[in-house]
Coordinates of C-alpha atoms in Angstrom, one line a residue:
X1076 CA 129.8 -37.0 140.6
X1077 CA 131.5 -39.7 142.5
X1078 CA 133.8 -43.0 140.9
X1079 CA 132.8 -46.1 142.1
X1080 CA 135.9 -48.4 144.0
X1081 CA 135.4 -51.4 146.1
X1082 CA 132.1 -50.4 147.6
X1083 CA 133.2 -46.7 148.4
X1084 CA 132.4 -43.7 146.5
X1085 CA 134.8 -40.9 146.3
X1086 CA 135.2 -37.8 144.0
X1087 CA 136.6 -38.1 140.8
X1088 CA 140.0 -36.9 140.8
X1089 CA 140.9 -34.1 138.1
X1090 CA 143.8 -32.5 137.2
X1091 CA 144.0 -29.1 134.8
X1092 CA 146.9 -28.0 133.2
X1093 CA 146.6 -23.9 133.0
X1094 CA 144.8 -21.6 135.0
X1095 CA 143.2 -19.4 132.3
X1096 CA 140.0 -19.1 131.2
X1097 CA 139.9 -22.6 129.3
X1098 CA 141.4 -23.9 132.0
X1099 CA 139.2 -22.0 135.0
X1100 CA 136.2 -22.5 133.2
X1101 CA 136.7 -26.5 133.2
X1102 CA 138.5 -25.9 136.7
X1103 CA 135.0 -25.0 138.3
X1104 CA 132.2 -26.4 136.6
X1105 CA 134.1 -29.8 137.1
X1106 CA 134.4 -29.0 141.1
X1107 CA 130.7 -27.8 140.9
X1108 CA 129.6 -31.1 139.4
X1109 CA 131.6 -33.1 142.4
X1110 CA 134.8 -33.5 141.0
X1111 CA 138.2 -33.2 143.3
X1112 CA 140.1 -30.6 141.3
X1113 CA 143.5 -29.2 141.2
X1114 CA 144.5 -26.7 138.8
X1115 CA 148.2 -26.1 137.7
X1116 CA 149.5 -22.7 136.6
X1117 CA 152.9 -22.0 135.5
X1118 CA 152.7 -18.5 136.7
X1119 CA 154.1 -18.2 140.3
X1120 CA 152.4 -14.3 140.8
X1121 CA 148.9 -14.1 142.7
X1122 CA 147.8 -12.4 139.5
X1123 CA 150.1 -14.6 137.2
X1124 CA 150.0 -13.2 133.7
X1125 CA 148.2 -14.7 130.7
X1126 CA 146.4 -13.5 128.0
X1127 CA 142.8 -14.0 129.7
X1128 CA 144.0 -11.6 132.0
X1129 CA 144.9 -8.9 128.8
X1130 CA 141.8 -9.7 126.8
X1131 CA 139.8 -7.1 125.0
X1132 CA 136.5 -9.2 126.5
X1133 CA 134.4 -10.0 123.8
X1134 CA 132.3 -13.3 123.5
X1135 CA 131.3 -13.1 119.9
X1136 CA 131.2 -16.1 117.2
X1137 CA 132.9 -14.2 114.0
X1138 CA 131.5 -11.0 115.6
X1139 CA 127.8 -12.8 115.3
X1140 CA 126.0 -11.9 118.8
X1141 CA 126.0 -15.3 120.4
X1142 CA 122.3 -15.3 121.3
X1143 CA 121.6 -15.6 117.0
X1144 CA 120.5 -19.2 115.9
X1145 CA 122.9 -21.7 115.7
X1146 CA 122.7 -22.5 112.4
X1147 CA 123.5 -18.8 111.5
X1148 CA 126.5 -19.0 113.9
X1149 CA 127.5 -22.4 112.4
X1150 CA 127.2 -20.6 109.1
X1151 CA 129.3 -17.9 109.9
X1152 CA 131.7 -20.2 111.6
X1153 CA 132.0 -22.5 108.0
X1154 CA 132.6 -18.9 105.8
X1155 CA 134.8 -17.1 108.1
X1156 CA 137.5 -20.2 108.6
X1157 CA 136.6 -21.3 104.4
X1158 CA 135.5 -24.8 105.7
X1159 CA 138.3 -25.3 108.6
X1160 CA 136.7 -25.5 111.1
X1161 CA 135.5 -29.2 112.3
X1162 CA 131.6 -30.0 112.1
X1163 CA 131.8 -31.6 115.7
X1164 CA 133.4 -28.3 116.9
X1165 CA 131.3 -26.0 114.6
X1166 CA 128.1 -27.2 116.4
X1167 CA 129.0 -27.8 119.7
X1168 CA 130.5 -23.9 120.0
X1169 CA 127.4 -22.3 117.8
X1170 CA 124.5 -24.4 120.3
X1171 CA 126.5 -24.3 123.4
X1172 CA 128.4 -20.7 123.4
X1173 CA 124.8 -18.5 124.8
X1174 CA 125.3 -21.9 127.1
X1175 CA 128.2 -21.5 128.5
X1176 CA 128.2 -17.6 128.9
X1177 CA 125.3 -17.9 130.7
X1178 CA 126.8 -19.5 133.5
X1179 CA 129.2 -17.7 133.4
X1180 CA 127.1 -14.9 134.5
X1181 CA 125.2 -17.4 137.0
X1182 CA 128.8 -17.6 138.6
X1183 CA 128.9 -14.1 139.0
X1184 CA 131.4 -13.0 136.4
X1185 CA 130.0 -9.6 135.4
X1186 CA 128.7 -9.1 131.3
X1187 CA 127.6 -5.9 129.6
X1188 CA 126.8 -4.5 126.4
X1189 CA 129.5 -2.8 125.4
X1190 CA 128.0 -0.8 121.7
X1191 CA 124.8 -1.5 119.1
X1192 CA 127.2 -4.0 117.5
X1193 CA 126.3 -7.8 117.0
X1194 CA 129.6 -9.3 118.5
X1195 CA 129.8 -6.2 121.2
X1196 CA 126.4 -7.4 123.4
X1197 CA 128.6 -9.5 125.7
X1198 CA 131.3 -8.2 126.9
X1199 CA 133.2 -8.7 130.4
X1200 CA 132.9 -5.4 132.8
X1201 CA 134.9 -3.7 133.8
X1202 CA 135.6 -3.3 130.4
X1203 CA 139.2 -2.3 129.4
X1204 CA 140.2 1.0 129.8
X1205 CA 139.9 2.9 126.2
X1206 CA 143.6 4.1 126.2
X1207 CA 146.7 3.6 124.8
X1208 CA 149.1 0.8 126.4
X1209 CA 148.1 -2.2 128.4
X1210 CA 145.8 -1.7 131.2
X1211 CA 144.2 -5.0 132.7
X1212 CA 144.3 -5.0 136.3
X1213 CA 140.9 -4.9 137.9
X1214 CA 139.6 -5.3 134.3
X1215 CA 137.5 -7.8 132.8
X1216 CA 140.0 -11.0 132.1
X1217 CA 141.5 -10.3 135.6
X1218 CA 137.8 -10.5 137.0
X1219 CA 137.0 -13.3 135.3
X1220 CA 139.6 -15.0 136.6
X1221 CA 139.8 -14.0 140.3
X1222 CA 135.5 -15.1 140.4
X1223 CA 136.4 -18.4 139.1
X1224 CA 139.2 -19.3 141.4
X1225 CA 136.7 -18.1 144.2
X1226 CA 134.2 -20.9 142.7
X1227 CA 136.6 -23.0 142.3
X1228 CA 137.4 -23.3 146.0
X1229 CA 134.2 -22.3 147.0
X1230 CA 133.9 -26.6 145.6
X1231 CA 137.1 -27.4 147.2
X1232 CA 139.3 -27.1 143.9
X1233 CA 142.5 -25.5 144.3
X1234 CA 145.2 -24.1 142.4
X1235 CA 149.0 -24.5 142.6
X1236 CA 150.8 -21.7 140.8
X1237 CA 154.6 -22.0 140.3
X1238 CA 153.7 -25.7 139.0
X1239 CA 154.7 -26.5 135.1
X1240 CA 153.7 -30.0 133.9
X1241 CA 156.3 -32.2 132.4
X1242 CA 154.9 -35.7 131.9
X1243 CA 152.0 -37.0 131.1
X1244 CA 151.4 -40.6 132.8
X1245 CA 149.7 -43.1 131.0
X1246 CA 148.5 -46.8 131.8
X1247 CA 147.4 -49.4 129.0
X1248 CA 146.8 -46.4 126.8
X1249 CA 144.5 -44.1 129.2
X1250 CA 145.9 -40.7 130.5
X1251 CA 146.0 -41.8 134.4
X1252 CA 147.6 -38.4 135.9
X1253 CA 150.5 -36.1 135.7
X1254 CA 153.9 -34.8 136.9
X1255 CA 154.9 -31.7 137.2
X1256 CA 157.9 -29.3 138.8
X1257 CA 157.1 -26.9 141.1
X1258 CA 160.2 -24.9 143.0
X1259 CA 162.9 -27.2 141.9
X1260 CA 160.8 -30.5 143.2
X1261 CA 159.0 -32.8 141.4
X1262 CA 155.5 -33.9 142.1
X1263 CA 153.2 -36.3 140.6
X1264 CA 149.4 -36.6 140.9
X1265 CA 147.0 -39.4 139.8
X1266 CA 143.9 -38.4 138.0
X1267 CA 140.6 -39.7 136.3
X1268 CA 140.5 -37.0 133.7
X1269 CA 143.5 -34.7 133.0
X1270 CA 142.7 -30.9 131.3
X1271 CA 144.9 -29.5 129.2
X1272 CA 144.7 -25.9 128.9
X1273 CA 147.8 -24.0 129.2
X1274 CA 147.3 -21.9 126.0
X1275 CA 149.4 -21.8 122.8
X1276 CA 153.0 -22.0 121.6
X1277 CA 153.4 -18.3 120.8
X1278 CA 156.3 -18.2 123.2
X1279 CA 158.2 -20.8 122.1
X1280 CA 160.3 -19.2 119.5
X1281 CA 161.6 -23.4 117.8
X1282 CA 157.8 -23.8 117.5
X1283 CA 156.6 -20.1 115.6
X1284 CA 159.9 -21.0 113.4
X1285 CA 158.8 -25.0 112.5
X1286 CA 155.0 -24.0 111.6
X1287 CA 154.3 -20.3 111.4
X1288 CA 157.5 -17.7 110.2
X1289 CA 161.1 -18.0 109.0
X1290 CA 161.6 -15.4 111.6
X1291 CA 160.1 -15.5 114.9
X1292 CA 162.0 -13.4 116.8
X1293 CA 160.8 -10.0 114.2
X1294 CA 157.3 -10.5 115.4
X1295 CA 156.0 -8.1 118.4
X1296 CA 154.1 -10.6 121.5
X1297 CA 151.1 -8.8 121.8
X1298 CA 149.8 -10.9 124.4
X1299 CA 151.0 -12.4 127.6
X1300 CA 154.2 -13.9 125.9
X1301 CA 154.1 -16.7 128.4
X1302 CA 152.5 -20.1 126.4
X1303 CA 155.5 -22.4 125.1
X1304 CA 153.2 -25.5 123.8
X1305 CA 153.9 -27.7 126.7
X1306 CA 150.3 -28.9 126.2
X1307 CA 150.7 -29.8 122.5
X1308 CA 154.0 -31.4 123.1
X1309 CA 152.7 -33.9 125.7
X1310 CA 149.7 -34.4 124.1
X1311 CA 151.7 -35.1 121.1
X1312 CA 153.7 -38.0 123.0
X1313 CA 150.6 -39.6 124.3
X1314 CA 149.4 -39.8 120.5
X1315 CA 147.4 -37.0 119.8
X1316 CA 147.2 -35.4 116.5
X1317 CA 147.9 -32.0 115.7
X1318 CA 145.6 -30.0 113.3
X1319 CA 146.3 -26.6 111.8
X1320 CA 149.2 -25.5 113.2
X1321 CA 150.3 -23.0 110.8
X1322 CA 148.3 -19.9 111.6
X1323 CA 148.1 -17.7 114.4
X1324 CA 145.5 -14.7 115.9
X1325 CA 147.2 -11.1 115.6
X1326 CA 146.6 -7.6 114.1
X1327 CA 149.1 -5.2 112.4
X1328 CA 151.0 -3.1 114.5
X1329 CA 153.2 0.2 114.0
X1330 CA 156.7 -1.2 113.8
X1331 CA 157.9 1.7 117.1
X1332 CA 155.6 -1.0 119.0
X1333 CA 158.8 -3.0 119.5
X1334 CA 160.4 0.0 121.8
X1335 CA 157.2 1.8 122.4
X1336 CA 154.6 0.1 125.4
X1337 CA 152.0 2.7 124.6
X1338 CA 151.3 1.0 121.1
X1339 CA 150.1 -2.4 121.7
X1340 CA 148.0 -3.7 121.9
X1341 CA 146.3 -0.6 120.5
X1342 CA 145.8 1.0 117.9
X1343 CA 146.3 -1.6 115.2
X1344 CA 146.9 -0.8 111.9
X1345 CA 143.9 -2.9 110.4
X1346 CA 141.5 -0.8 109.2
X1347 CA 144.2 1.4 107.7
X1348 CA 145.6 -2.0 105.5
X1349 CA 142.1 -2.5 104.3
X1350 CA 142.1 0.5 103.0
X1351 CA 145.4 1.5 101.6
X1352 CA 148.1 -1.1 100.4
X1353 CA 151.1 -3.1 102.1
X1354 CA 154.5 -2.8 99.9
X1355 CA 157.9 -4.3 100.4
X1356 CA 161.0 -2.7 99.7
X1357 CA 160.9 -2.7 96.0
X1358 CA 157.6 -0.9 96.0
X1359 CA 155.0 -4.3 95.2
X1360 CA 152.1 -5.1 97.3
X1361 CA 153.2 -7.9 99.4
X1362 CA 149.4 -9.9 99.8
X1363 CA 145.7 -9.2 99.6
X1364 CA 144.8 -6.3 102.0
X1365 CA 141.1 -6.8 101.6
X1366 CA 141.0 -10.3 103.7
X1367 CA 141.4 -8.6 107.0
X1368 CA 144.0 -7.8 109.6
X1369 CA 143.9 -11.6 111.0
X1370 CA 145.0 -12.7 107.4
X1371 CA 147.5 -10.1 106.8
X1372 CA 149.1 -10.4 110.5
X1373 CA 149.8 -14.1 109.3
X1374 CA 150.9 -12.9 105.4
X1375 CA 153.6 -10.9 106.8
X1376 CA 154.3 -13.2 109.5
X1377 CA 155.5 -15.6 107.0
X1378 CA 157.8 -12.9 105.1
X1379 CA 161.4 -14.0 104.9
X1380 CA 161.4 -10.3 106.8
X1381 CA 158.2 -10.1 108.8
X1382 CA 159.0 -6.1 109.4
X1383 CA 160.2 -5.5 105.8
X1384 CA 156.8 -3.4 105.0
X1385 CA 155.5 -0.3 104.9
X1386 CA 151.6 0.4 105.1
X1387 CA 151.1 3.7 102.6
X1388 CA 147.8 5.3 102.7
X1389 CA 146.4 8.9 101.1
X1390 CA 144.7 12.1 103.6
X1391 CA 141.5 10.6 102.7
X1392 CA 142.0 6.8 104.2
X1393 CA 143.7 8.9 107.6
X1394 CA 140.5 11.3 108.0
X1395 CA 138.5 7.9 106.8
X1396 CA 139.0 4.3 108.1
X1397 CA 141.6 5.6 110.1
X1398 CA 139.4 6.9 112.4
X1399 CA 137.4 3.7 112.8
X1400 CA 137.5 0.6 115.4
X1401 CA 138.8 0.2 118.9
X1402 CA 141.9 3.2 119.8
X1403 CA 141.9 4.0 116.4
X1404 CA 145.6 5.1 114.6
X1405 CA 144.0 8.7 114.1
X1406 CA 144.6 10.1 116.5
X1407 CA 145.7 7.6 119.1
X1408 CA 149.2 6.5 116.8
X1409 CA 150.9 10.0 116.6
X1410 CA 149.4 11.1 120.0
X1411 CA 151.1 8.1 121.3
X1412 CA 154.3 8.1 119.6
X1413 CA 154.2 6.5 116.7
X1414 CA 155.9 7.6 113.3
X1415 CA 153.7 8.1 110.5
X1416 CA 155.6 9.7 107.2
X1417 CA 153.7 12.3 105.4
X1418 CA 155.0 13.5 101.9
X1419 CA 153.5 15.6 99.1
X1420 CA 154.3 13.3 96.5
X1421 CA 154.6 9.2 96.2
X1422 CA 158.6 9.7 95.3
X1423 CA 159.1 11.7 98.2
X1424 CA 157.5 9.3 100.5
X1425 CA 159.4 6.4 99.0
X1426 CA 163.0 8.2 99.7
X1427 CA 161.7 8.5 103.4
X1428 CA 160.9 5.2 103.7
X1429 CA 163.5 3.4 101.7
X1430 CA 160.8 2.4 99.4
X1431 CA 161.7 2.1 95.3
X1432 CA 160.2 4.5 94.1
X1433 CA 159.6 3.3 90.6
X1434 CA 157.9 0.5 92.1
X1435 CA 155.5 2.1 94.7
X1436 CA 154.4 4.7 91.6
X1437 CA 153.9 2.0 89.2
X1438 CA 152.1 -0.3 92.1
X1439 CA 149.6 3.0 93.0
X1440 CA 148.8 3.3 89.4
X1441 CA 147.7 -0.4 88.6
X1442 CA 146.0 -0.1 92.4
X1443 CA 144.0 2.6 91.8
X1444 CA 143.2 2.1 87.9
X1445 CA 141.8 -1.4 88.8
X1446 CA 140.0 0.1 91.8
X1447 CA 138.0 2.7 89.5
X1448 CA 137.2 -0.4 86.9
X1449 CA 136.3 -2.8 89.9
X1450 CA 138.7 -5.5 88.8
X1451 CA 141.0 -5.6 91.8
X1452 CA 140.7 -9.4 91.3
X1453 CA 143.4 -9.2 88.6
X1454 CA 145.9 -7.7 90.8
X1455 CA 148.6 -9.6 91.4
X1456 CA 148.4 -10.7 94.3
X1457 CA 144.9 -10.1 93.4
X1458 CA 142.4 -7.7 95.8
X1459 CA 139.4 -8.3 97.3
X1460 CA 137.8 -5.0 97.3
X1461 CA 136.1 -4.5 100.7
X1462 CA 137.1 -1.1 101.9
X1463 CA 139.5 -0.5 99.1
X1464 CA 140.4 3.2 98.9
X1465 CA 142.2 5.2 96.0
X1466 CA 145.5 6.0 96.7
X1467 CA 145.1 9.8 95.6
X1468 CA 144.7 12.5 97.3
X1469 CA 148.0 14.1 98.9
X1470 CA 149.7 14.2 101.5
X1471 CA 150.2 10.4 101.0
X1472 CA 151.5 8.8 104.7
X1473 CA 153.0 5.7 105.3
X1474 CA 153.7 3.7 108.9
X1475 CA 156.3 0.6 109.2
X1476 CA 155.0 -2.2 110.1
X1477 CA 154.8 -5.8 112.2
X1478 CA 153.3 -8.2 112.7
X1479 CA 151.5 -8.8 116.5
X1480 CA 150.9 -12.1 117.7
X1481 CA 149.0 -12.8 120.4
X1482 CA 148.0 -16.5 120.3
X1483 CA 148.6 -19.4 117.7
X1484 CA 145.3 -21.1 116.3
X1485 CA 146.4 -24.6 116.0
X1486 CA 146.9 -27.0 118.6
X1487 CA 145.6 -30.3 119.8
X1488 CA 142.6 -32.3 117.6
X1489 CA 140.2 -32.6 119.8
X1490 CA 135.8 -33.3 119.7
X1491 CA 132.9 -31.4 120.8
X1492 CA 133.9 -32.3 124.0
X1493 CA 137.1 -31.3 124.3
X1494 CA 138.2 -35.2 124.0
X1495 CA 141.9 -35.4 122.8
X1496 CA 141.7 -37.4 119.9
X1497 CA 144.1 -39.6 118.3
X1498 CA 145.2 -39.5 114.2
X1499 CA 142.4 -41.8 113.5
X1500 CA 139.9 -40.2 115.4
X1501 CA 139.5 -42.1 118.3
X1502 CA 139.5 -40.3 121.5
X1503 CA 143.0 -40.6 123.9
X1504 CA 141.2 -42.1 127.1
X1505 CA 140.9 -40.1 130.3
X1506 CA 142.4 -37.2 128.4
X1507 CA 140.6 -33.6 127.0
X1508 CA 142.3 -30.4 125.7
X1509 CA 140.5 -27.2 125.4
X1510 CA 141.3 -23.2 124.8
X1511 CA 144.2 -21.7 122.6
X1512 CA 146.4 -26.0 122.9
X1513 CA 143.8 -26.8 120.5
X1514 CA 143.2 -26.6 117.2
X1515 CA 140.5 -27.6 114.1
X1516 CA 138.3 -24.4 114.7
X1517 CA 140.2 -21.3 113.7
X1518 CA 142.6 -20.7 111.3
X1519 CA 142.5 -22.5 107.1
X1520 CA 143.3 -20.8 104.2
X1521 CA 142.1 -17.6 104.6
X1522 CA 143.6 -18.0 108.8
X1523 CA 140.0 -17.4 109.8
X1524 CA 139.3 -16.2 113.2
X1525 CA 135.8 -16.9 115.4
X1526 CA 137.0 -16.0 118.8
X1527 CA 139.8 -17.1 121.4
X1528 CA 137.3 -16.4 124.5
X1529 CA 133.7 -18.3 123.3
X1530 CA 135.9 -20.7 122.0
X1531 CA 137.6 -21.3 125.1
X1532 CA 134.7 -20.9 127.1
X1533 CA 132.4 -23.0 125.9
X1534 CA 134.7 -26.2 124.9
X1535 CA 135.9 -26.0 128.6
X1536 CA 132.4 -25.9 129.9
X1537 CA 131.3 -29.1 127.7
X1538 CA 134.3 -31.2 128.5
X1539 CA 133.5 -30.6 132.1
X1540 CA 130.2 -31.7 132.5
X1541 CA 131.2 -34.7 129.7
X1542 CA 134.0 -35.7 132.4
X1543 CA 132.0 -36.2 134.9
X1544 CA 129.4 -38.1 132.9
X1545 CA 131.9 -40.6 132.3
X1546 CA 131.9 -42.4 135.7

């Protein structure tokens, strides 16, 4: 694809902000196409750290398979975020996601079917190692991106790590390039098209506190840690719109996570919350456990304490959903180090745990009476039922929790093409914004999650090929 300039034809000149997978993905199907592309990471490593490079690996659509039709994906999409999510984004992601893993796989990044689940039939390989702690070298997200930088310069791109953009430039209202620091120097480049795709703000602790928790610092990084919203601030100067800032992606985590590396980001503490109940100090359920561990992770989040709870549970729920899902707490929590209280009765367990015991008695009782006349619904806070266990057969167990966060949901308003747009609607010239920067797809009342990698993915891999359309 080539601009034309006085008679002469020359490549059009791209610049990316963020060398994960939004930002790779974008990176090399815009070189492919004919574009001159340069790709700025923050991190200075050869394997700088983000959280493509710690993902689990999974392109599902609200674990849908992605090869289903896209009006069942779009379906999914609408029930899962309660209506958030955009129609422009809804159908571009449901048609285009089989798309855009596709070529993935033409570029040689390596897929397999990881289980008989829907939303485990594409999954990166290597796949991540099934142990405790972080293991992602040589993995998956570290493949992913090591293929795509080959592509990349396979085309010609390159990439400039140590580089964090600072400015945006902008003539008669078009994005026209961008400056960024590098080693204590600053550089500028001009540019056709600028990409932003340097993830969230869940490092960026001013942020977290303005939009998503009175106390930022209590919740555990469960990602990279690395993704300050540079990208949302400089789209924000430029005139961008912000949409749905306020949730984030996350799961529940044992609370010796904060000192302990072998508990994140496995085992979470989901399935065990959907089961039992979440309490606060004075013995109350703190939020409805049945909406899932996305929901909860942002309940707590927003706690005036985000690690004032305690998840209690019965024998049955540990030998039962305990024992589900990726790592799961029984056995993996105990076996690697993590404190789970066990008493014979539900005042003994409150005196371990600092619980009231009046309250956590009086809160199982109500719990489990509505549970056996199916009108959890007039809890307050009222409970959806889903996997709702009684809270009744000794020992009873409880495990401290916090809140994990590995990326924020809101971001950037952008189109099905990954177009920055303005308050009005209108698209910010020469500018697009794709991956975890982004927002209008995941989060709503109910801080529905579809999935950080198709998401990313397939955005990216529109806006490219729309890029290049435009000369």
């Amino acid at each position: 694809m080539t601009r034309t300039d006085a008679g002469r034809r020359e490549p059009l000149r791209i610049a990316v902000m963020g060398g994960g997978i939004a930002g790779m993905v974008f990176a090399a199907r815009a070189a492919e196409l004919g574009g001159k592309v340069v790709v700025l990471e923050q991190g200075d490593d050869e394997l700088y750290r983000c959280n493509t490079r710690y993902t689990g690996g999974a392109f599902h659509l609200c674990f849908h398979d992605i090869d289903e039709p896209a009006e069942t994906l779009a379906a999914a999409i609408k029930t899962a975020t309660a209506d958030f999510a955009t129609d422009a984004l809804t159908e571009a992601i449901a048609a285009d996601a089989r798309h855009a893993v596709r070529w993935l796989q033409d570029k040689g990044i390596r897929l397999m079917k990881a289980g008989p689940d829907a939303w485990r039939q594409h999954f990166l390989a290597p796949p991540s190692l099934m142990q405790p702690g972080l293991h992602w070298q040589g993995r998956g997200g570290d493949m992913l991106l090591r293929t795509l930088r080959q592509r990349l310069e396979a085309d010609a791109g390159r990439l400039v790590r140590g580089a964090r953009v600072t400015r945006l430039l902008m003539a008669g209202g078009r994005c026209a390039g961008l400056e960024y620091e590098r080693h204590g120097e600053r550089h500028a480049i001009e540019a056709d098209f600028v990409m932003l795709a340097d993830g969230g703000f869940q490092a960026n602790m001013d942020m977290l506190r303005q939009y998503v928790s009175p106390a930022p610092e209590k919740l555990k990084q469960r990602g990279a840690g690395v993704s300050r919203g540079d990208a949302i601030r400089l789209a924000q100067e430029a005139g961008a719109a912000l949409v749905g800032m306020e949730n984030i992606y996350g799961h529940l985590l044992c609370q010796d996570a904060l000192h302990d590396e072998r508990l994140w980001p496995y085992p979470i503490m989901d399935m065990l919350a959907g089961a039992g109940i979440v309490v606060g100090q004075d013995g109350r359920r703190v939020m409805d456990e049945g909406l899932g561990g996305v929901y909860m992770t942002n309940a707590l989040a927003r706690l005036p304490d985000p690690q004032g709870t305690v998840l209690v549970f019965d024998r049955a729920i540990w030998e039962g959903p305990a024992t589900e899902f990726i790592l799961p707490a029984n056995p993996y929590l105990p076996l690697s180090g993590g404190t789970v209280q066990s008493a014979d009765t539900l005042p003994e367990l409150a005196a371990m745990t600092g619980v009231d015991a009046d309250g956590l008695s009086q809160t199982v009782l109500a719990y489990n009476a509505a549970l056996a006349r199916g009108a959890t619904a007039a809890l307050v806070p009222s409970r959806t039922a889903g996997a709702a266990r009684p809270i009744a057969h000794p020992p009873y167990h409880a495990v401290r929790l916090v809140p994990g966060i590995t990326f924020t949901m809101g971001g950037i308003a952008i189109d099905g093409n990954g177009q920055v747009l303005q308050a009005g609607g209108a698209p910010v010239p020469g500018l697009y914004a794709a991956g975890c920067c982004t927002g209008g797809f995941e989060g709503g009342v109910r801080s529905g999650y579809v999935g950080g990698l198709t998401k990313s993915a397939t955005i990216s891999w529109r806006a490219a090929a729309h890029a290049l359309a435009q000369a």
